[in-house]
Short mmCIF file of C-alpha atoms and ligand atoms in Angstrom, two decimals:
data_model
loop_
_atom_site.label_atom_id
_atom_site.label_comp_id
_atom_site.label_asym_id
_atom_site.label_seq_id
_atom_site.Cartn_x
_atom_site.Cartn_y
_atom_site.Cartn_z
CA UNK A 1488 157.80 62.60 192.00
CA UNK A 1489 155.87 65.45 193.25
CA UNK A 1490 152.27 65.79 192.29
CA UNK A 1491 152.56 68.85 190.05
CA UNK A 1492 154.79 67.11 188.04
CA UNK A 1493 153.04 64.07 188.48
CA UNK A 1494 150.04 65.61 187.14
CA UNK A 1495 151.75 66.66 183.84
CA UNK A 1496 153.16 63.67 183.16
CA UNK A 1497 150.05 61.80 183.74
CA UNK A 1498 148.24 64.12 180.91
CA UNK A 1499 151.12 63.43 178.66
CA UNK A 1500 150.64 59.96 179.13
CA UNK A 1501 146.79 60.51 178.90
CA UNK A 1502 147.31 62.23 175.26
CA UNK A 1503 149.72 59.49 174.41
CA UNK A 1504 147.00 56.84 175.08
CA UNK A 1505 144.11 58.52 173.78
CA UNK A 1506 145.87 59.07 170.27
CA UNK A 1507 146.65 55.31 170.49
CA UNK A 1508 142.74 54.52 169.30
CA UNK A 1509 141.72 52.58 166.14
CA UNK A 1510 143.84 53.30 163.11
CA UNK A 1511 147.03 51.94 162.62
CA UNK A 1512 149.93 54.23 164.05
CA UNK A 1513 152.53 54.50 160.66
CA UNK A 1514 155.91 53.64 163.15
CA UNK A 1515 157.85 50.63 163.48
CA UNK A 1516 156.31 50.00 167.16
CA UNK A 1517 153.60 46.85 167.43
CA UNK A 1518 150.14 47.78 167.24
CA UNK A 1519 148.18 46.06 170.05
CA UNK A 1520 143.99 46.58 170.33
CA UNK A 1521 143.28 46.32 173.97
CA UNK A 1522 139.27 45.51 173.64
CA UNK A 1523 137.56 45.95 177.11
CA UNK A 1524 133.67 45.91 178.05
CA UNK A 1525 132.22 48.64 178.56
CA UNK A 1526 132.90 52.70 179.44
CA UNK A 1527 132.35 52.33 182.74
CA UNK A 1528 135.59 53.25 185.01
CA UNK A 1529 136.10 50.24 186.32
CA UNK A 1530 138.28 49.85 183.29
CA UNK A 1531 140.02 52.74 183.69
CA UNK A 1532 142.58 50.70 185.84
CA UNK A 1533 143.16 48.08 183.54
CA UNK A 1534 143.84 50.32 180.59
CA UNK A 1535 146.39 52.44 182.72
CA UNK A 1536 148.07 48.76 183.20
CA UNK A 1537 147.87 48.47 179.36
CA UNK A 1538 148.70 51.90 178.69
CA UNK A 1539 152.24 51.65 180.79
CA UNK A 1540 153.27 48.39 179.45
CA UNK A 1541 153.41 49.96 176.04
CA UNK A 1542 154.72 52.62 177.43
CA UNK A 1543 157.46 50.65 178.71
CA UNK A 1544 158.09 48.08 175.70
CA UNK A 1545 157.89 50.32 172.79
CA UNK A 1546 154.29 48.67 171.60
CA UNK A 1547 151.56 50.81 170.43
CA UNK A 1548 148.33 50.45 172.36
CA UNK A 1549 144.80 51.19 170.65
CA UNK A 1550 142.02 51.14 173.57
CA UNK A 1551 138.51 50.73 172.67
CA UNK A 1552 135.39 49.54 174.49
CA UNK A 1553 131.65 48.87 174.02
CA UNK A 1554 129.08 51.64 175.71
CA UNK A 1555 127.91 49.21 178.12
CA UNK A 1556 128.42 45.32 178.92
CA UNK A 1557 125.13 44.46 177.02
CA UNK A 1558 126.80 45.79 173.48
CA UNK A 1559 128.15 42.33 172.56
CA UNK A 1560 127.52 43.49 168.84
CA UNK A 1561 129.74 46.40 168.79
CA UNK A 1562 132.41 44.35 170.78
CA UNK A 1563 132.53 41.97 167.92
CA UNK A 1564 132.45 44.81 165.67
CA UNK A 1565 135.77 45.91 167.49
CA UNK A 1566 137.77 42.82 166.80
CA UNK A 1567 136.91 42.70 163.41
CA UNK A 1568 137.82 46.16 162.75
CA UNK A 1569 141.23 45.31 164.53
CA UNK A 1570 141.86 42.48 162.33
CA UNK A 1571 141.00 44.87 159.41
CA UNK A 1572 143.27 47.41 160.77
CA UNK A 1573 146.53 45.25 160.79
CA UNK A 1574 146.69 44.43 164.74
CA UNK A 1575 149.57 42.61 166.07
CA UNK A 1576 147.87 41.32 168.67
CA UNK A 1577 144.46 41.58 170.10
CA UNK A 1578 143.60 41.77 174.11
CA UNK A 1579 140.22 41.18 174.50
CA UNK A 1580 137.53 41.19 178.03
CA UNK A 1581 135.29 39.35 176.29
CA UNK A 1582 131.49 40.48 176.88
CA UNK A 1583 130.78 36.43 176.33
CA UNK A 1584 131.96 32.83 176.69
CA UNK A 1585 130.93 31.90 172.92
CA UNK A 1586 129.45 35.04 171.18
CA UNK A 1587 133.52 35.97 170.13
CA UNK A 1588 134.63 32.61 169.20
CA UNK A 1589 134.03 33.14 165.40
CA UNK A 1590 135.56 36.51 165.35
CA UNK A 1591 138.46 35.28 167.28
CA UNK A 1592 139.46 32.31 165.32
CA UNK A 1593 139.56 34.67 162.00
CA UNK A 1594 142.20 36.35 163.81
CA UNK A 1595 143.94 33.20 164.95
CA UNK A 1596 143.72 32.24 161.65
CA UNK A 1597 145.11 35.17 160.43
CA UNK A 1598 148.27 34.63 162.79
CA UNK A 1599 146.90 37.69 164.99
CA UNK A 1600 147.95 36.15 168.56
CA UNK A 1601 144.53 36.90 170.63
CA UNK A 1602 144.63 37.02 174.75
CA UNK A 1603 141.80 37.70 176.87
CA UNK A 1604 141.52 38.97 180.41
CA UNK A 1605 139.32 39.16 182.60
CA UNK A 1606 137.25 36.74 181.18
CA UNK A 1607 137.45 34.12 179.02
CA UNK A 1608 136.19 32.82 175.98
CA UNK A 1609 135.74 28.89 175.40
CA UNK A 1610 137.52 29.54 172.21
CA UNK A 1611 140.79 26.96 172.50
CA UNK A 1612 142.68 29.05 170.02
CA UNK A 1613 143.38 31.99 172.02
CA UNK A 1614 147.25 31.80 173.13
CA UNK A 1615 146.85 32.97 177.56
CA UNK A 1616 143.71 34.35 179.90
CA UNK A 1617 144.89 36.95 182.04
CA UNK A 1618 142.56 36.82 184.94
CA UNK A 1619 141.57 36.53 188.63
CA UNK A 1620 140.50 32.95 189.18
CA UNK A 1621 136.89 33.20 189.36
CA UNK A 1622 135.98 30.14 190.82
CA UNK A 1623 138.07 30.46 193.66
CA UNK A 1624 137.05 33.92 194.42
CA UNK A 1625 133.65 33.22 194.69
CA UNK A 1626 134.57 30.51 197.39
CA UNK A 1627 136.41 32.54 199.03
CA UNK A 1628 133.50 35.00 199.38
CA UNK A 1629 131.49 32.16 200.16
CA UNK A 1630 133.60 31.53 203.13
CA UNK A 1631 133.58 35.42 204.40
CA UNK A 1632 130.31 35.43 204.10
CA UNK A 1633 129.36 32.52 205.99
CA UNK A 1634 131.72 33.99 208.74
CA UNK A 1635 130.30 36.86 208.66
CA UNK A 1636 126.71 35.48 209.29
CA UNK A 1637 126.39 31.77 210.23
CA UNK A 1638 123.50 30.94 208.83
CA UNK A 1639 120.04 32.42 206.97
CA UNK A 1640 119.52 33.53 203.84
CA UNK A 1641 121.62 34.56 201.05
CA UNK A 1642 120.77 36.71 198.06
CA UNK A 1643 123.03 37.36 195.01
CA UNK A 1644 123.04 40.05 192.94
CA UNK A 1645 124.93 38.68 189.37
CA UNK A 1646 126.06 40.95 187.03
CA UNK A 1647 125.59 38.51 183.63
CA UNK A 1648 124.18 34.91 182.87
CA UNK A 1649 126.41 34.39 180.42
CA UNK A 1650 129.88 36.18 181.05
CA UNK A 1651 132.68 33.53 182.68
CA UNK A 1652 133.08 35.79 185.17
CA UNK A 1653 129.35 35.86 186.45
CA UNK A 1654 129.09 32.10 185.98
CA UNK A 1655 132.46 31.34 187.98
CA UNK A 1656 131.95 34.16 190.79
CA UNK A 1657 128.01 32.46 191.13
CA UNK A 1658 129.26 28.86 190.94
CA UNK A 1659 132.53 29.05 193.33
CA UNK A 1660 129.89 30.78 195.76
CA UNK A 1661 126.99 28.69 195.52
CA UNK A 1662 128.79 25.31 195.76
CA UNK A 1663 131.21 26.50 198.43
CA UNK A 1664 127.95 27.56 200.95
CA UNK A 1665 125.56 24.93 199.65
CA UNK A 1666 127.61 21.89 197.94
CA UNK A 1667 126.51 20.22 194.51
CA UNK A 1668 126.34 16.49 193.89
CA UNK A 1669 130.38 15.68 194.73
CA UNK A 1670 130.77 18.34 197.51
CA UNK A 1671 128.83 18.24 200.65
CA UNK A 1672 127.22 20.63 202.07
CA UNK A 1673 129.26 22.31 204.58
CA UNK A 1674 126.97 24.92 205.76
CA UNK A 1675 123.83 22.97 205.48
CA UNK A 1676 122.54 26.25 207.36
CA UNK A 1677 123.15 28.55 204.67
CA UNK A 1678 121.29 29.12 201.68
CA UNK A 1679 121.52 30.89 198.43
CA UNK A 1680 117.86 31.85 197.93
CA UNK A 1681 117.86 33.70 194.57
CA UNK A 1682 120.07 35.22 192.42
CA UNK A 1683 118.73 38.48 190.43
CA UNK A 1684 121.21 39.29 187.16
CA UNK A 1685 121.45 43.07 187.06
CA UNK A 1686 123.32 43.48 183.56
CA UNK A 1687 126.59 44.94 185.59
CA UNK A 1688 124.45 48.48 186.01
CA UNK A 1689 124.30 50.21 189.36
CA UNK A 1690 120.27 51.33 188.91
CA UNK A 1691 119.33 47.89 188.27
CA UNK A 1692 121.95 46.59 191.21
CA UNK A 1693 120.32 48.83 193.62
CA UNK A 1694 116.52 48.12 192.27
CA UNK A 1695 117.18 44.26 192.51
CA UNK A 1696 118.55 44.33 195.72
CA UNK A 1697 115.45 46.24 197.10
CA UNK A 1698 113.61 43.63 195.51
CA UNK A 1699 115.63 40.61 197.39
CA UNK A 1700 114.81 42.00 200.19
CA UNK A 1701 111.76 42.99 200.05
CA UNK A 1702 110.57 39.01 198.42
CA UNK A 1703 112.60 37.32 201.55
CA UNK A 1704 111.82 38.96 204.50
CA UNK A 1705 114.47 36.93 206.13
CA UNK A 1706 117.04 37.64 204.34
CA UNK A 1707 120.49 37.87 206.07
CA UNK A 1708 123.37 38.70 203.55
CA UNK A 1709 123.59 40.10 199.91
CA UNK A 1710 126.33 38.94 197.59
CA UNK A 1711 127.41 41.21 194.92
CA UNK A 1712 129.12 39.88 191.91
CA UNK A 1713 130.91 43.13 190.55
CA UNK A 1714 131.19 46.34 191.17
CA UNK A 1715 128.25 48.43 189.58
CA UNK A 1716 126.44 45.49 191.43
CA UNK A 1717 128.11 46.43 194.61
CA UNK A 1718 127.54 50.04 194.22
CA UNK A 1719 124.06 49.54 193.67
CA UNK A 1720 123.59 47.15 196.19
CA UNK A 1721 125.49 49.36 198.80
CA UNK A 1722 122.81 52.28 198.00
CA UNK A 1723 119.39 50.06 198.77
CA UNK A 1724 121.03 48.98 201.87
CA UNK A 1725 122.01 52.67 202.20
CA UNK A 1726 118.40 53.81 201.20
CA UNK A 1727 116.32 51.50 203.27
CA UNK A 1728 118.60 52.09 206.57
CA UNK A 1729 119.33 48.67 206.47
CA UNK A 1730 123.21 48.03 207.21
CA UNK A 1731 122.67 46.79 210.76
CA UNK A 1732 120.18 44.08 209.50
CA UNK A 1733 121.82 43.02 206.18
CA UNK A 1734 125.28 41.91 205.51
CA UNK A 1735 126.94 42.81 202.38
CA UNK A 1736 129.93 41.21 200.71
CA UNK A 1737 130.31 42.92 196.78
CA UNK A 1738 133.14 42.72 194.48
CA UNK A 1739 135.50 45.20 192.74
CA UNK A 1740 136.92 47.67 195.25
CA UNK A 1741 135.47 51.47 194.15
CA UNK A 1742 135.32 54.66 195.10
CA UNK A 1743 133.90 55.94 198.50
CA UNK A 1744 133.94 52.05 199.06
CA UNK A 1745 135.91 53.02 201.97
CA UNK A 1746 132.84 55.08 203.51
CA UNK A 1747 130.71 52.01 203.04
CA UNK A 1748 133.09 49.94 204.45
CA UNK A 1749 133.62 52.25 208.16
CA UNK A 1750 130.01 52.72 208.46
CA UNK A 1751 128.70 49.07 207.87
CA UNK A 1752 126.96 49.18 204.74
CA UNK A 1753 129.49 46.97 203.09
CA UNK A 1754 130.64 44.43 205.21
CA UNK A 1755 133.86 43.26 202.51
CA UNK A 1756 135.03 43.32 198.89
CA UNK A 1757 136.71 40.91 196.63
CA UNK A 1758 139.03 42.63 195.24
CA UNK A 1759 140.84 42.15 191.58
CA UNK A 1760 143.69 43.35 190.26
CA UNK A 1761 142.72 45.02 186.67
CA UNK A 1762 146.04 46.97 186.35
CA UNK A 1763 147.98 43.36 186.60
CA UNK A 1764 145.44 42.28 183.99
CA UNK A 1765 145.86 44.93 180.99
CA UNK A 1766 149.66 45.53 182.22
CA UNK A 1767 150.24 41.76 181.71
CA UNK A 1768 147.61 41.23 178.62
CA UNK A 1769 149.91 43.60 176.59
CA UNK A 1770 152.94 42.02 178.32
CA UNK A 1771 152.44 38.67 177.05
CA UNK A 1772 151.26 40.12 173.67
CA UNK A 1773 154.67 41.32 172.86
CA UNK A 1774 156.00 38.04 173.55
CA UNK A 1775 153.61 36.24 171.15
CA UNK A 1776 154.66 38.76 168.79
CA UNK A 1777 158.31 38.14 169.22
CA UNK A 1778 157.24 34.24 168.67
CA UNK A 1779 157.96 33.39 172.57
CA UNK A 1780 156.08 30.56 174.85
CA UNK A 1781 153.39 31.47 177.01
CA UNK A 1782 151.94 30.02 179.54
CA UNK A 1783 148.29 29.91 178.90
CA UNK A 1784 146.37 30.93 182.04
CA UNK A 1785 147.68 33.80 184.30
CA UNK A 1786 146.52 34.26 187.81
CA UNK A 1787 145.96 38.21 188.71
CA UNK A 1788 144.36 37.05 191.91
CA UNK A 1789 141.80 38.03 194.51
CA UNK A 1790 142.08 39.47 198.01
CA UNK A 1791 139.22 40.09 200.57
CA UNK A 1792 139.66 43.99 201.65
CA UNK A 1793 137.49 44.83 205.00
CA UNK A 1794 137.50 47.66 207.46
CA UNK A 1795 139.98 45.80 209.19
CA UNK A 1796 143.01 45.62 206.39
CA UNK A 1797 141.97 48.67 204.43
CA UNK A 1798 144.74 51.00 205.45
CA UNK A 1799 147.62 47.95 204.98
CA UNK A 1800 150.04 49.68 202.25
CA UNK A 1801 149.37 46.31 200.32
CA UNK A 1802 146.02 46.60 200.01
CA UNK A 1803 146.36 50.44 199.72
CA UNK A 1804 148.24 49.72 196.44
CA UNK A 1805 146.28 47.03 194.97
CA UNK A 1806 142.93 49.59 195.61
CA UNK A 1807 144.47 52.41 194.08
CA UNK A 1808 147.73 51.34 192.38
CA UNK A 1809 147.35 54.64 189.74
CA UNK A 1810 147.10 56.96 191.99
CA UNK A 1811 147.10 61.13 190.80
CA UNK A 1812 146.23 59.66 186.96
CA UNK A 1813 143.55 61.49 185.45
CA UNK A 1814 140.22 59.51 184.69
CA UNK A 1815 140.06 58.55 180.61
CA UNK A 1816 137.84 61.01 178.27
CA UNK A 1817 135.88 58.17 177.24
C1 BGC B 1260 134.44 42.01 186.25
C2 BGC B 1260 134.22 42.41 184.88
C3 BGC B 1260 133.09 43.39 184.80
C4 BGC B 1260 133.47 44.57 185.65
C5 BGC B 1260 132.66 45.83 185.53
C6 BGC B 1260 134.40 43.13 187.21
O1 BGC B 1260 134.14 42.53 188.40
O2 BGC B 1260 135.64 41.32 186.42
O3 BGC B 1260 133.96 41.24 184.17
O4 BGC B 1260 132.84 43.73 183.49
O5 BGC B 1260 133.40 44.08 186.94
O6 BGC B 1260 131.33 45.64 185.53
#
């Protein structure tokens, strides 16, 4: 496809998805409400994922998401209004472990099959969690990082207290570098000094990590739990002139990540796949509907992109798999 005519059929698609919000559609296709965190364009990705799989299966997809990731109101808001509306299914990124439960078993109970991805709830009715496995993630970051700098200081810069994602991403890391009371501790010169919680916001990311370093002087590495917390954490470094004294290893791929990346700033990324997570949320949605077995935990995965693998065409792909789409009208 060449890009002109990639272009137009990326704003059909666009003006196909954007009519897809909130009330019912009157056709015969299955309404699914695909309920992510925030406006921020990280989930821009993962609603292109949802967006094609309707595309592709006939289903009609209603997007919505909460200003920012500390609107847990309005996200509960959202569900119940999708319940109200008639939803087939419901696809949530839950803002919180418990907040949702309540909301989300009315649905259940309602026979309105409910996924999440991304995170998850500790709801047991909802049917499959779409996600990268968090735990592991963070122990694989763990690992990179103590690579990377052998021993010394660790800060982390956490995007929630109370979002599964934080609380895996923080735990995998912390017990991987320092152990807890089953695991030893296999890098007994490592440690995890503080951890600042940012509220997923780059101004706060980059504040906090000025902070960490200014409060431990001796700080050698800053771990970044997503990616406004990685942006943010990329400009202090940036700001102070820092990248030769202070290792960085974020989360959540972005862009210009590769500029951080060649000149030092950012040392490596975690990196999720959120297309794999809406195209597969809406995926498995349309086989609840259709009354089929699910499995009930899906594994999107997590790969650790560096200067040295950036231009691989696998990891060129999984950083930019909707390449020449236009960015949502939010
Ligand atoms: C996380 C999401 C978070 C997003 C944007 C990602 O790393 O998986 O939970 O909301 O970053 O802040």
């Amino acid at each position: 496809m060449n890009r002109k005519f990639a272009a137009v059929m990326a704003g059909l698609m666009l003006t196909a998805a954007l009519t897809g919000c909130s009330a019912k559609q009157d056709t015969d296709q299955p309404d699914i409400y695909v309920i992510c965190k925030s406006k921020d364009s990280y989930w821009d990705t993962t609603r292109w994922g949802a967006v094609d799989a309707g595309e592709e299966m006939g289903l009609t997809i209603h997007y919505e998401a909460p200003d920012t990731e500390a609107d847990i109101d309005v996200q509960i808001q959202m569900v119940q209004d999708a319940i109200a509306a008639g939803a087939d299914a419901i696809v949530l990124a839950p803002l919180d472990t418990e907040a949702l439960n309540g909301v989300l078993k009315d649905a259940d109970m309602q026979g309105i099959p409910v996924l999440t991805i991304d995170s998850d709830v500790s709801y047991t009715g909802r049917a499959v969690c779409v996600s990268t496995q968090n735990l592991s993630a963070g122990a694989i970051a763990a690992r990179e990082a103590a690579a990377l700098v052998g021993e010394g200081e660790i800060g982390v810069i956490c995007h929630k207290a109370d979002a599964q994602t934080a609380k895996e991403r923080m735990g995998g890391f912390v017990t991987e570098l320092d152990g807890n009371a089953i695991e030893e501790d296999v890098y007994p010169d490592i440690e995890v000094v503080e951890v600042k919680y940012c509220e997923g916001d780059i101004e706060r990311s980059k504040e906090g990590t000025k902070q960490l370093i200014e409060e431990h002087p001796d700080l050698k590495l800053v771990y970044a739990t997503n990616q406004p917390g990685t942006v943010g954490a990329c400009k202090a470094i940036e700001e102070l002139g820092l990248a030769d004294q202070i290792t960085l290893v974020g989360f959540d791929y972005f862009d210009g990540a590769d500029v951080y990346l060649g000149n030092g700033t950012l040392d490596g990324v975690m990196t999720q796949n959120p297309y794999n997570m809406g195209y597969l949320g809406v995926r498995y949605a349309k086989k609840l509907i259709e009354g089929k077995l699910v499995p009930s935990i899906v594994d999107t995965g997590a790969t650790y992109v560096e200067a040295a693998n950036l231009n691989d065409p696998d990891i060129q792909w999984l950083i930019d798999p909707i390449v020449d789409r236009p960015a949502f009208d939010q």
